[in-house]
Amino acid sequence: MRFLKYIAIVGLSLGLHSCESYLDVGVPKDEVAAGLAFSDDKAATASVTGVYSRMNQLNYQFANVLSMVLPAMEADEFAYAAQYAAYDEFKANAVLPSNQFLATLWSEPYQYIAQANMCIEGLEKATSLSPEVKSQLIGEAKFLRAFCYFYLVNNFGGVPLVLNTNVDENNFKNRSPEAEVYTAIIEDLKDAKSKLLDGYPNGVAVNANGQRIRPNKGAATALLARAYLYTKKWDLAEIEATEVITNPLYKLMPTADMNNVFLKNSDEAIWQIQAVNVSGGRNTWEGFLIVPANIVTGTPLFRLIPNHLYNAFEAGDQRHENWVGMITTAAGVTHKYPYKYKVRFGVTPTVEYTMVLRLGEQYLIRAEARYNQKKYNLAQDDINDIRERSGLTALSLGNADAAVREAIEQERRVELFAEWGHRWYDLRRWPSVSGEADKTRADDILPALKPTWKSSAIYLPIPSDAAAFNPNL
């Protein structure tokens, strides 16, 4: 495998093959020649939006099921019911550098980064684009680059920071420290936020409900809030999350509509990835993989772990009633499985898109940011907004630091399960409640579930092919 050289060579051509449904204008059916990629608004738009189609075209990709099931198995959410070595390594937190899925978690984000770099450089040099389109597309490319680096740094720790198309320079780059990667993520998101539209670039105006499949200013703001939270910039995380929460384009679904949260164009959606491979009435790859063929008598292969997420929901929590599937076998054993996406196949037209960023997370980002600034009552307000939407009673914890912290962890656990690794990234970023230096929340929780747990498992190894090609890794 050519770690970056191969990616850089093919990246642009891969990015230029786009699906028409991402655009209001017709896009070329064939790949656009690199020299024409930024010659006019239509070609430039196709060059950038092609990456979204590639992100969700096939199953078992970084941008769909792998970023759902692998970190969930690394944490304490659910596990695969059969033996499968590639999954078992993640379940045991003993991933080998040769793992096929590990290679995908590494290589695909770098492919999209290479495409984004080429688009940024091409767009900045372009002279025949309308200013509005040029600004929006640069913002989208920088958002995508930041998005990919966010997952690379949270999976692998320090990674090579590739911000241009210089192949010779990039092929043998050293790993940059995590702090440096986060600095680049935040700078990209700040710049993207300044360039992206308030509404959605496919003709959707603020306050109108429509396709949310290309990033807008709200998407950049939401991911920036998360990046500030992860880097402990509590005041800035609160500011950015508040901006999203008060944006009239987004609203929490009421309790009666909990099953509508993950539908395409949901009011809670900030950014979704459109279903582009819908053969046989398939909607999302997540639903196709997780939902049993028969939800009455079938056997789910991905099952919530007993004594962990299986039992984590309070009585009356509508998230459990609406987002957890249950099947009881003839022997009387009840299996639970993630059921946020309802469609396995056979549903046309498409009703579900892959949810990437949504409003519920922003309330919990702000709650955690406020808690860390000792704004206990305000943090509880955010927690209670999520709880009351879920059919639960409000909490009244006063200034009890530990109780508020525990409430934030609980709400993040049951609100964001089976979504983009939130639980796993929380366990690895939060310090141990023991106060022991260099220990994380993962060290508190996972040893009881995983007898071979090691603290170093919060990082994945570099894939063997990448390390063999670039000895500096």
PDB file of N, CA, C and O in Angstrom, residues 90-162:
ATOM      1  N   PHE A  90     -11.678  -5.976  18.088  1.00  0.00           N
ATOM      2  CA  PHE A  90     -12.208  -4.720  18.632  1.00  0.00           C
ATOM      3  C   PHE A  90     -12.961  -4.975  19.926  1.00  0.00           C
ATOM      4  O   PHE A  90     -12.852  -4.205  20.884  1.00  0.00           O
ATOM      5  N   LYS A  91     -13.721  -6.055  19.981  1.00  0.00           N
ATOM      6  CA  LYS A  91     -14.471  -6.381  21.188  1.00  0.00           C
ATOM      7  C   LYS A  91     -13.534  -6.611  22.369  1.00  0.00           C
ATOM      8  O   LYS A  91     -13.857  -6.246  23.513  1.00  0.00           O
ATOM      9  N   ALA A  92     -12.374  -7.201  22.105  1.00  0.00           N
ATOM     10  CA  ALA A  92     -11.407  -7.488  23.168  1.00  0.00           C
ATOM     11  C   ALA A  92     -10.405  -6.354  23.370  1.00  0.00           C
ATOM     12  O   ALA A  92      -9.525  -6.464  24.226  1.00  0.00           O
ATOM     13  N   ASN A  93     -10.539  -5.271  22.601  1.00  0.00           N
ATOM     14  CA  ASN A  93      -9.583  -4.162  22.649  1.00  0.00           C
ATOM     15  C   ASN A  93      -8.151  -4.664  22.471  1.00  0.00           C
ATOM     16  O   ASN A  93      -7.234  -4.274  23.194  1.00  0.00           O
ATOM     17  N   ALA A  94      -7.998  -5.546  21.500  1.00  0.00           N
ATOM     18  CA  ALA A  94      -6.688  -6.122  21.181  1.00  0.00           C
ATOM     19  C   ALA A  94      -6.551  -6.175  19.660  1.00  0.00           C
ATOM     20  O   ALA A  94      -6.356  -7.240  19.066  1.00  0.00           O
ATOM     21  N   VAL A  95      -6.661  -5.006  19.036  1.00  0.00           N
ATOM     22  CA  VAL A  95      -6.683  -4.922  17.575  1.00  0.00           C
ATOM     23  C   VAL A  95      -5.272  -5.088  17.029  1.00  0.00           C
ATOM     24  O   VAL A  95      -4.332  -4.409  17.473  1.00  0.00           O
ATOM     25  N   LEU A  96      -5.127  -5.980  16.070  1.00  0.00           N
ATOM     26  CA  LEU A  96      -3.834  -6.217  15.431  1.00  0.00           C
ATOM     27  C   LEU A  96      -3.631  -5.244  14.273  1.00  0.00           C
ATOM     28  O   LEU A  96      -4.591  -4.849  13.608  1.00  0.00           O
ATOM     29  N   PRO A  97      -2.387  -4.861  13.999  1.00  0.00           N
ATOM     30  CA  PRO A  97      -2.131  -3.948  12.876  1.00  0.00           C
ATOM     31  C   PRO A  97      -2.598  -4.483  11.529  1.00  0.00           C
ATOM     32  O   PRO A  97      -2.801  -3.706  10.591  1.00  0.00           O
ATOM     33  N   SER A  98      -2.794  -5.789  11.421  1.00  0.00           N
ATOM     34  CA  SER A  98      -3.227  -6.398  10.163  1.00  0.00           C
ATOM     35  C   SER A  98      -4.740  -6.426   9.999  1.00  0.00           C
ATOM     36  O   SER A  98      -5.240  -6.882   8.963  1.00  0.00           O
ATOM     37  N   ASN A  99      -5.498  -5.939  10.977  1.00  0.00           N
ATOM     38  CA  ASN A  99      -6.951  -6.006  10.931  1.00  0.00           C
ATOM     39  C   ASN A  99      -7.488  -5.252   9.715  1.00  0.00           C
ATOM     40  O   ASN A  99      -7.131  -4.101   9.472  1.00  0.00           O
ATOM     41  N   GLN A 100      -8.369  -5.902   8.947  1.00  0.00           N
ATOM     42  CA  GLN A 100      -8.859  -5.318   7.699  1.00  0.00           C
ATOM     43  C   GLN A 100      -9.665  -4.046   7.933  1.00  0.00           C
ATOM     44  O   GLN A 100      -9.604  -3.095   7.136  1.00  0.00           O
ATOM     45  N   PHE A 101     -10.428  -4.005   9.015  1.00  0.00           N
ATOM     46  CA  PHE A 101     -11.227  -2.826   9.299  1.00  0.00           C
ATOM     47  C   PHE A 101     -10.370  -1.681   9.814  1.00  0.00           C
ATOM     48  O   PHE A 101     -10.673  -0.514   9.579  1.00  0.00           O
ATOM     49  N   LEU A 102      -9.315  -2.017  10.527  1.00  0.00           N
ATOM     50  CA  LEU A 102      -8.374  -0.989  10.976  1.00  0.00           C
ATOM     51  C   LEU A 102      -7.806  -0.237   9.774  1.00  0.00           C
ATOM     52  O   LEU A 102      -7.710   0.993   9.781  1.00  0.00           O
ATOM     53  N   ALA A 103      -7.445  -0.982   8.738  1.00  0.00           N
ATOM     54  CA  ALA A 103      -6.901  -0.360   7.538  1.00  0.00           C
ATOM     55  C   ALA A 103      -7.899   0.613   6.923  1.00  0.00           C
ATOM     56  O   ALA A 103      -7.533   1.696   6.444  1.00  0.00           O
ATOM     57  N   THR A 104      -9.190   0.271   6.955  1.00  0.00           N
ATOM     58  CA  THR A 104     -10.213   1.159   6.400  1.00  0.00           C
ATOM     59  C   THR A 104     -10.371   2.417   7.236  1.00  0.00           C
ATOM     60  O   THR A 104     -10.522   3.521   6.694  1.00  0.00           O
ATOM     61  N   LEU A 105     -10.346   2.279   8.558  1.00  0.00           N
ATOM     62  CA  LEU A 105     -10.459   3.450   9.427  1.00  0.00           C
ATOM     63  C   LEU A 105      -9.319   4.440   9.215  1.00  0.00           C
ATOM     64  O   LEU A 105      -9.452   5.633   9.506  1.00  0.00           O
ATOM     65  N   TRP A 106      -8.192   3.949   8.715  1.00  0.00           N
ATOM     66  CA  TRP A 106      -7.038   4.800   8.454  1.00  0.00           C
ATOM     67  C   TRP A 106      -7.060   5.344   7.022  1.00  0.00           C
ATOM     68  O   TRP A 106      -6.933   6.544   6.795  1.00  0.00           O
ATOM     69  N   SER A 107      -7.220   4.454   6.060  1.00  0.00           N
ATOM     70  CA  SER A 107      -6.999   4.844   4.672  1.00  0.00           C
ATOM     71  C   SER A 107      -8.124   5.703   4.103  1.00  0.00           C
ATOM     72  O   SER A 107      -7.867   6.654   3.357  1.00  0.00           O
ATOM     73  N   GLU A 108      -9.368   5.397   4.441  1.00  0.00           N
ATOM     74  CA  GLU A 108     -10.454   6.162   3.830  1.00  0.00           C
ATOM     75  C   GLU A 108     -10.475   7.623   4.278  1.00  0.00           C
ATOM     76  O   GLU A 108     -10.646   8.515   3.433  1.00  0.00           O
ATOM     77  N   PRO A 109     -10.305   7.937   5.565  1.00  0.00           N
ATOM     78  CA  PRO A 109     -10.212   9.364   5.900  1.00  0.00           C
ATOM     79  C   PRO A 109      -9.089  10.073   5.167  1.00  0.00           C
ATOM     80  O   PRO A 109      -9.259  11.221   4.728  1.00  0.00           O
ATOM     81  N   TYR A 110      -7.946   9.407   4.986  1.00  0.00           N
ATOM     82  CA  TYR A 110      -6.859  10.051   4.245  1.00  0.00           C
ATOM     83  C   TYR A 110      -7.197  10.219   2.763  1.00  0.00           C
ATOM     84  O   TYR A 110      -6.731  11.176   2.126  1.00  0.00           O
ATOM     85  N   GLN A 111      -7.991   9.322   2.209  1.00  0.00           N
ATOM     86  CA  GLN A 111      -8.447   9.532   0.834  1.00  0.00           C
ATOM     87  C   GLN A 111      -9.279  10.806   0.738  1.00  0.00           C
ATOM     88  O   GLN A 111      -9.091  11.627  -0.169  1.00  0.00           O
ATOM     89  N   TYR A 112     -10.205  10.966   1.674  1.00  0.00           N
ATOM     90  CA  TYR A 112     -11.067  12.145   1.638  1.00  0.00           C
ATOM     91  C   TYR A 112     -10.272  13.417   1.941  1.00  0.00           C
ATOM     92  O   TYR A 112     -10.559  14.488   1.395  1.00  0.00           O
ATOM     93  N   ILE A 113      -9.271  13.314   2.804  1.00  0.00           N
ATOM     94  CA  ILE A 113      -8.408  14.460   3.085  1.00  0.00           C
ATOM     95  C   ILE A 113      -7.642  14.867   1.831  1.00  0.00           C
ATOM     96  O   ILE A 113      -7.514  16.055   1.515  1.00  0.00           O
ATOM     97  N   ALA A 114      -7.129  13.865   1.104  1.00  0.00           N
ATOM     98  CA  ALA A 114      -6.424  14.170  -0.136  1.00  0.00           C
ATOM     99  C   ALA A 114      -7.338  14.869  -1.129  1.00  0.00           C
ATOM    100  O   ALA A 114      -6.945  15.835  -1.799  1.00  0.00           O
ATOM    101  N   GLN A 115      -8.577  14.389  -1.226  1.00  0.00           N
ATOM    102  CA  GLN A 115      -9.532  15.030  -2.114  1.00  0.00           C
ATOM    103  C   GLN A 115      -9.830  16.457  -1.668  1.00  0.00           C
ATOM    104  O   GLN A 115      -9.915  17.378  -2.496  1.00  0.00           O
ATOM    105  N   ALA A 116     -10.005  16.631  -0.367  1.00  0.00           N
ATOM    106  CA  ALA A 116     -10.283  17.974   0.147  1.00  0.00           C
ATOM    107  C   ALA A 116      -9.118  18.916  -0.131  1.00  0.00           C
ATOM    108  O   ALA A 116      -9.315  20.072  -0.526  1.00  0.00           O
ATOM    109  N   ASN A 117      -7.885  18.433   0.070  1.00  0.00           N
ATOM    110  CA  ASN A 117      -6.716  19.277  -0.195  1.00  0.00           C
ATOM    111  C   ASN A 117      -6.665  19.714  -1.652  1.00  0.00           C
ATOM    112  O   ASN A 117      -6.360  20.877  -1.965  1.00  0.00           O
ATOM    113  N   MET A 118      -6.927  18.778  -2.551  1.00  0.00           N
ATOM    114  CA  MET A 118      -6.907  19.126  -3.968  1.00  0.00           C
ATOM    115  C   MET A 118      -7.994  20.137  -4.304  1.00  0.00           C
ATOM    116  O   MET A 118      -7.778  21.064  -5.095  1.00  0.00           O
ATOM    117  N   CYS A 119      -9.162  19.946  -3.715  1.00  0.00           N
ATOM    118  CA  CYS A 119     -10.250  20.886  -3.969  1.00  0.00           C
ATOM    119  C   CYS A 119      -9.934  22.263  -3.409  1.00  0.00           C
ATOM    120  O   CYS A 119     -10.189  23.276  -4.075  1.00  0.00           O
ATOM    121  N   ILE A 120      -9.395  22.316  -2.210  1.00  0.00           N
ATOM    122  CA  ILE A 120      -9.066  23.617  -1.613  1.00  0.00           C
ATOM    123  C   ILE A 120      -8.071  24.373  -2.492  1.00  0.00           C
ATOM    124  O   ILE A 120      -8.264  25.554  -2.804  1.00  0.00           O
ATOM    125  N   GLU A 121      -7.015  23.682  -2.913  1.00  0.00           N
ATOM    126  CA  GLU A 121      -6.008  24.343  -3.751  1.00  0.00           C
ATOM    127  C   GLU A 121      -6.592  24.736  -5.102  1.00  0.00           C
ATOM    128  O   GLU A 121      -6.330  25.841  -5.610  1.00  0.00           O
ATOM    129  N   GLY A 122      -7.401  23.851  -5.704  1.00  0.00           N
ATOM    130  CA  GLY A 122      -7.995  24.176  -6.992  1.00  0.00           C
ATOM    131  C   GLY A 122      -8.981  25.324  -6.906  1.00  0.00           C
ATOM    132  O   GLY A 122      -9.014  26.209  -7.776  1.00  0.00           O
ATOM    133  N   LEU A 123      -9.786  25.338  -5.862  1.00  0.00           N
ATOM    134  CA  LEU A 123     -10.767  26.398  -5.684  1.00  0.00           C
ATOM    135  C   LEU A 123     -10.106  27.742  -5.412  1.00  0.00           C
ATOM    136  O   LEU A 123     -10.542  28.782  -5.928  1.00  0.00           O
ATOM    137  N   GLU A 124      -9.046  27.740  -4.613  1.00  0.00           N
ATOM    138  CA  GLU A 124      -8.377  28.997  -4.291  1.00  0.00           C
ATOM    139  C   GLU A 124      -7.731  29.623  -5.520  1.00  0.00           C
ATOM    140  O   GLU A 124      -7.625  30.849  -5.624  1.00  0.00           O
ATOM    141  N   LYS A 125      -7.330  28.785  -6.472  1.00  0.00           N
ATOM    142  CA  LYS A 125      -6.710  29.294  -7.695  1.00  0.00           C
ATOM    143  C   LYS A 125      -7.737  29.641  -8.773  1.00  0.00           C
ATOM    144  O   LYS A 125      -7.416  30.354  -9.728  1.00  0.00           O
ATOM    145  N   ALA A 126      -8.949  29.139  -8.655  1.00  0.00           N
ATOM    146  CA  ALA A 126      -9.967  29.321  -9.695  1.00  0.00           C
ATOM    147  C   ALA A 126     -10.346  30.791  -9.831  1.00  0.00           C
ATOM    148  O   ALA A 126     -10.483  31.518  -8.837  1.00  0.00           O
ATOM    149  N   THR A 127     -10.547  31.227 -11.057  1.00  0.00           N
ATOM    150  CA  THR A 127     -10.871  32.627 -11.333  1.00  0.00           C
ATOM    151  C   THR A 127     -12.232  32.814 -12.000  1.00  0.00           C
ATOM    152  O   THR A 127     -12.658  33.953 -12.210  1.00  0.00           O
ATOM    153  N   SER A 128     -12.907  31.710 -12.321  1.00  0.00           N
ATOM    154  CA  SER A 128     -14.153  31.823 -13.080  1.00  0.00           C
ATOM    155  C   SER A 128     -15.372  31.375 -12.292  1.00  0.00           C
ATOM    156  O   SER A 128     -16.437  31.131 -12.872  1.00  0.00           O
ATOM    157  N   LEU A 129     -15.247  31.270 -10.985  1.00  0.00           N
ATOM    158  CA  LEU A 129     -16.361  30.844 -10.149  1.00  0.00           C
ATOM    159  C   LEU A 129     -17.065  32.045  -9.536  1.00  0.00           C
ATOM    160  O   LEU A 129     -16.441  33.070  -9.253  1.00  0.00           O
ATOM    161  N   SER A 130     -18.364  31.901  -9.302  1.00  0.00           N
ATOM    162  CA  SER A 130     -19.065  32.961  -8.583  1.00  0.00           C
ATOM    163  C   SER A 130     -18.554  32.992  -7.144  1.00  0.00           C
ATOM    164  O   SER A 130     -18.253  31.945  -6.554  1.00  0.00           O
ATOM    165  N   PRO A 131     -18.421  34.176  -6.538  1.00  0.00           N
ATOM    166  CA  PRO A 131     -17.860  34.270  -5.174  1.00  0.00           C
ATOM    167  C   PRO A 131     -18.623  33.422  -4.159  1.00  0.00           C
ATOM    168  O   PRO A 131     -18.010  32.836  -3.272  1.00  0.00           O
ATOM    169  N   GLU A 132     -19.952  33.365  -4.293  1.00  0.00           N
ATOM    170  CA  GLU A 132     -20.748  32.619  -3.315  1.00  0.00           C
ATOM    171  C   GLU A 132     -20.456  31.127  -3.391  1.00  0.00           C
ATOM    172  O   GLU A 132     -20.285  30.455  -2.367  1.00  0.00           O
ATOM    173  N   VAL A 133     -20.399  30.598  -4.608  1.00  0.00           N
ATOM    174  CA  VAL A 133     -20.128  29.171  -4.776  1.00  0.00           C
ATOM    175  C   VAL A 133     -18.711  28.844  -4.331  1.00  0.00           C
ATOM    176  O   VAL A 133     -18.469  27.840  -3.645  1.00  0.00           O
ATOM    177  N   LYS A 134     -17.759  29.676  -4.701  1.00  0.00           N
ATOM    178  CA  LYS A 134     -16.364  29.441  -4.319  1.00  0.00           C
ATOM    179  C   LYS A 134     -16.206  29.406  -2.811  1.00  0.00           C
ATOM    180  O   LYS A 134     -15.558  28.508  -2.252  1.00  0.00           O
ATOM    181  N   SER A 135     -16.830  30.352  -2.118  1.00  0.00           N
ATOM    182  CA  SER A 135     -16.744  30.400  -0.661  1.00  0.00           C
ATOM    183  C   SER A 135     -17.371  29.169  -0.037  1.00  0.00           C
ATOM    184  O   SER A 135     -16.780  28.520   0.844  1.00  0.00           O
ATOM    185  N   GLN A 136     -18.570  28.806  -0.488  1.00  0.00           N
ATOM    186  CA  GLN A 136     -19.256  27.636   0.056  1.00  0.00           C
ATOM    187  C   GLN A 136     -18.434  26.371  -0.138  1.00  0.00           C
ATOM    188  O   GLN A 136     -18.285  25.555   0.779  1.00  0.00           O
ATOM    189  N   LEU A 137     -17.872  26.179  -1.324  1.00  0.00           N
ATOM    190  CA  LEU A 137     -17.150  24.946  -1.617  1.00  0.00           C
ATOM    191  C   LEU A 137     -15.840  24.847  -0.844  1.00  0.00           C
ATOM    192  O   LEU A 137     -15.467  23.768  -0.383  1.00  0.00           O
ATOM    193  N   ILE A 138     -15.137  25.948  -0.686  1.00  0.00           N
ATOM    194  CA  ILE A 138     -13.932  25.918   0.153  1.00  0.00           C
ATOM    195  C   ILE A 138     -14.323  25.568   1.585  1.00  0.00           C
ATOM    196  O   ILE A 138     -13.658  24.774   2.260  1.00  0.00           O
ATOM    197  N   GLY A 139     -15.434  26.146   2.057  1.00  0.00           N
ATOM    198  CA  GLY A 139     -15.912  25.832   3.401  1.00  0.00           C
ATOM    199  C   GLY A 139     -16.247  24.364   3.552  1.00  0.00           C
ATOM    200  O   GLY A 139     -15.904  23.731   4.560  1.00  0.00           O
ATOM    201  N   GLU A 140     -16.905  23.777   2.559  1.00  0.00           N
ATOM    202  CA  GLU A 140     -17.241  22.355   2.624  1.00  0.00           C
ATOM    203  C   GLU A 140     -15.986  21.495   2.644  1.00  0.00           C
ATOM    204  O   GLU A 140     -15.903  20.514   3.399  1.00  0.00           O
ATOM    205  N   ALA A 141     -15.016  21.823   1.806  1.00  0.00           N
ATOM    206  CA  ALA A 141     -13.787  21.031   1.747  1.00  0.00           C
ATOM    207  C   ALA A 141     -13.031  21.105   3.073  1.00  0.00           C
ATOM    208  O   ALA A 141     -12.497  20.091   3.548  1.00  0.00           O
ATOM    209  N   LYS A 142     -12.991  22.287   3.677  1.00  0.00           N
ATOM    210  CA  LYS A 142     -12.294  22.411   4.966  1.00  0.00           C
ATOM    211  C   LYS A 142     -13.072  21.707   6.077  1.00  0.00           C
ATOM    212  O   LYS A 142     -12.465  21.104   6.990  1.00  0.00           O
ATOM    213  N   PHE A 143     -14.385  21.758   6.015  1.00  0.00           N
ATOM    214  CA  PHE A 143     -15.180  21.009   6.980  1.00  0.00           C
ATOM    215  C   PHE A 143     -14.890  19.517   6.868  1.00  0.00           C
ATOM    216  O   PHE A 143     -14.676  18.836   7.881  1.00  0.00           O
ATOM    217  N   LEU A 144     -14.879  18.995   5.659  1.00  0.00           N
ATOM    218  CA  LEU A 144     -14.638  17.563   5.461  1.00  0.00           C
ATOM    219  C   LEU A 144     -13.257  17.162   5.947  1.00  0.00           C
ATOM    220  O   LEU A 144     -13.081  16.094   6.541  1.00  0.00           O
ATOM    221  N   ARG A 145     -12.264  17.997   5.697  1.00  0.00           N
ATOM    222  CA  ARG A 145     -10.912  17.691   6.171  1.00  0.00           C
ATOM    223  C   ARG A 145     -10.878  17.652   7.693  1.00  0.00           C
ATOM    224  O   ARG A 145     -10.288  16.741   8.299  1.00  0.00           O
ATOM    225  N   ALA A 146     -11.524  18.621   8.334  1.00  0.00           N
ATOM    226  CA  ALA A 146     -11.566  18.639   9.798  1.00  0.00           C
ATOM    227  C   ALA A 146     -12.318  17.426  10.339  1.00  0.00           C
ATOM    228  O   ALA A 146     -11.904  16.814  11.334  1.00  0.00           O
ATOM    229  N   PHE A 147     -13.414  17.075   9.694  1.00  0.00           N
ATOM    230  CA  PHE A 147     -14.218  15.924  10.113  1.00  0.00           C
ATOM    231  C   PHE A 147     -13.374  14.653  10.093  1.00  0.00           C
ATOM    232  O   PHE A 147     -13.391  13.859  11.049  1.00  0.00           O
ATOM    233  N   CYS A 148     -12.637  14.439   9.026  1.00  0.00           N
ATOM    234  CA  CYS A 148     -11.810  13.234   8.917  1.00  0.00           C
ATOM    235  C   CYS A 148     -10.695  13.229   9.951  1.00  0.00           C
ATOM    236  O   CYS A 148     -10.410  12.192  10.568  1.00  0.00           O
ATOM    237  N   TYR A 149     -10.069  14.372  10.164  1.00  0.00           N
ATOM    238  CA  TYR A 149      -8.996  14.418  11.167  1.00  0.00           C
ATOM    239  C   TYR A 149      -9.538  14.218  12.573  1.00  0.00           C
ATOM    240  O   TYR A 149      -8.845  13.654  13.436  1.00  0.00           O
ATOM    241  N   PHE A 150     -10.769  14.652  12.825  1.00  0.00           N
ATOM    242  CA  PHE A 150     -11.339  14.416  14.147  1.00  0.00           C
ATOM    243  C   PHE A 150     -11.370  12.925  14.468  1.00  0.00           C
ATOM    244  O   PHE A 150     -11.014  12.499  15.574  1.00  0.00           O
ATOM    245  N   TYR A 151     -11.785  12.115  13.511  1.00  0.00           N
ATOM    246  CA  TYR A 151     -11.873  10.677  13.763  1.00  0.00           C
ATOM    247  C   TYR A 151     -10.507  10.003  13.720  1.00  0.00           C
ATOM    248  O   TYR A 151     -10.257   9.056  14.481  1.00  0.00           O
ATOM    249  N   LEU A 152      -9.613  10.491  12.904  1.00  0.00           N
ATOM    250  CA  LEU A 152      -8.262   9.933  12.913  1.00  0.00           C
ATOM    251  C   LEU A 152      -7.588  10.162  14.259  1.00  0.00           C
ATOM    252  O   LEU A 152      -6.993   9.241  14.840  1.00  0.00           O
ATOM    253  N   VAL A 153      -7.670  11.372  14.787  1.00  0.00           N
ATOM    254  CA  VAL A 153      -6.967  11.668  16.034  1.00  0.00           C
ATOM    255  C   VAL A 153      -7.606  10.948  17.215  1.00  0.00           C
ATOM    256  O   VAL A 153      -6.920  10.562  18.170  1.00  0.00           O
ATOM    257  N   ASN A 154      -8.923  10.722  17.166  1.00  0.00           N
ATOM    258  CA  ASN A 154      -9.573  10.015  18.264  1.00  0.00           C
ATOM    259  C   ASN A 154      -9.413   8.512  18.185  1.00  0.00           C
ATOM    260  O   ASN A 154      -9.536   7.816  19.195  1.00  0.00           O
ATOM    261  N   ASN A 155      -9.124   8.002  17.007  1.00  0.00           N
ATOM    262  CA  ASN A 155      -8.851   6.570  16.884  1.00  0.00           C
ATOM    263  C   ASN A 155      -7.384   6.232  17.101  1.00  0.00           C
ATOM    264  O   ASN A 155      -7.062   5.230  17.742  1.00  0.00           O
ATOM    265  N   PHE A 156      -6.487   7.066  16.566  1.00  0.00           N
ATOM    266  CA  PHE A 156      -5.068   6.707  16.530  1.00  0.00           C
ATOM    267  C   PHE A 156      -4.175   7.609  17.363  1.00  0.00           C
ATOM    268  O   PHE A 156      -2.980   7.329  17.488  1.00  0.00           O
ATOM    269  N   GLY A 157      -4.696   8.679  17.928  1.00  0.00           N
ATOM    270  CA  GLY A 157      -3.828   9.631  18.604  1.00  0.00           C
ATOM    271  C   GLY A 157      -3.154  10.528  17.579  1.00  0.00           C
ATOM    272  O   GLY A 157      -3.767  10.977  16.623  1.00  0.00           O
ATOM    273  N   GLY A 158      -1.874  10.809  17.769  1.00  0.00           N
ATOM    274  CA  GLY A 158      -1.148  11.627  16.801  1.00  0.00           C
ATOM    275  C   GLY A 158      -1.087  10.964  15.437  1.00  0.00           C
ATOM    276  O   GLY A 158      -0.836   9.760  15.335  1.00  0.00           O
ATOM    277  N   VAL A 159      -1.355  11.733  14.401  1.00  0.00           N
ATOM    278  CA  VAL A 159      -1.343  11.218  13.030  1.00  0.00           C
ATOM    279  C   VAL A 159      -0.650  12.231  12.129  1.00  0.00           C
ATOM    280  O   VAL A 159      -0.538  13.410  12.471  1.00  0.00           O
ATOM    281  N   PRO A 160      -0.172  11.805  10.947  1.00  0.00           N
ATOM    282  CA  PRO A 160       0.430  12.764  10.018  1.00  0.00           C
ATOM    283  C   PRO A 160      -0.584  13.825   9.610  1.00  0.00           C
ATOM    284  O   PRO A 160      -1.723  13.514   9.262  1.00  0.00           O
ATOM    285  N   LEU A 161      -0.164  15.063   9.673  1.00  0.00           N
ATOM    286  CA  LEU A 161      -1.024  16.187   9.332  1.00  0.00           C
ATOM    287  C   LEU A 161      -0.706  16.611   7.904  1.00  0.00           C
ATOM    288  O   LEU A 161       0.327  17.213   7.629  1.00  0.00           O
ATOM    289  N   VAL A 162      -1.601  16.272   6.993  1.00  0.00           N
ATOM    290  CA  VAL A 162      -1.401  16.501   5.564  1.00  0.00           C
ATOM    291  C   VAL A 162      -2.364  17.598   5.132  1.00  0.00           C
ATOM    292  O   VAL A 162      -3.576  17.381   5.080  1.00  0.00           O
TER     293      VAL A 162
END
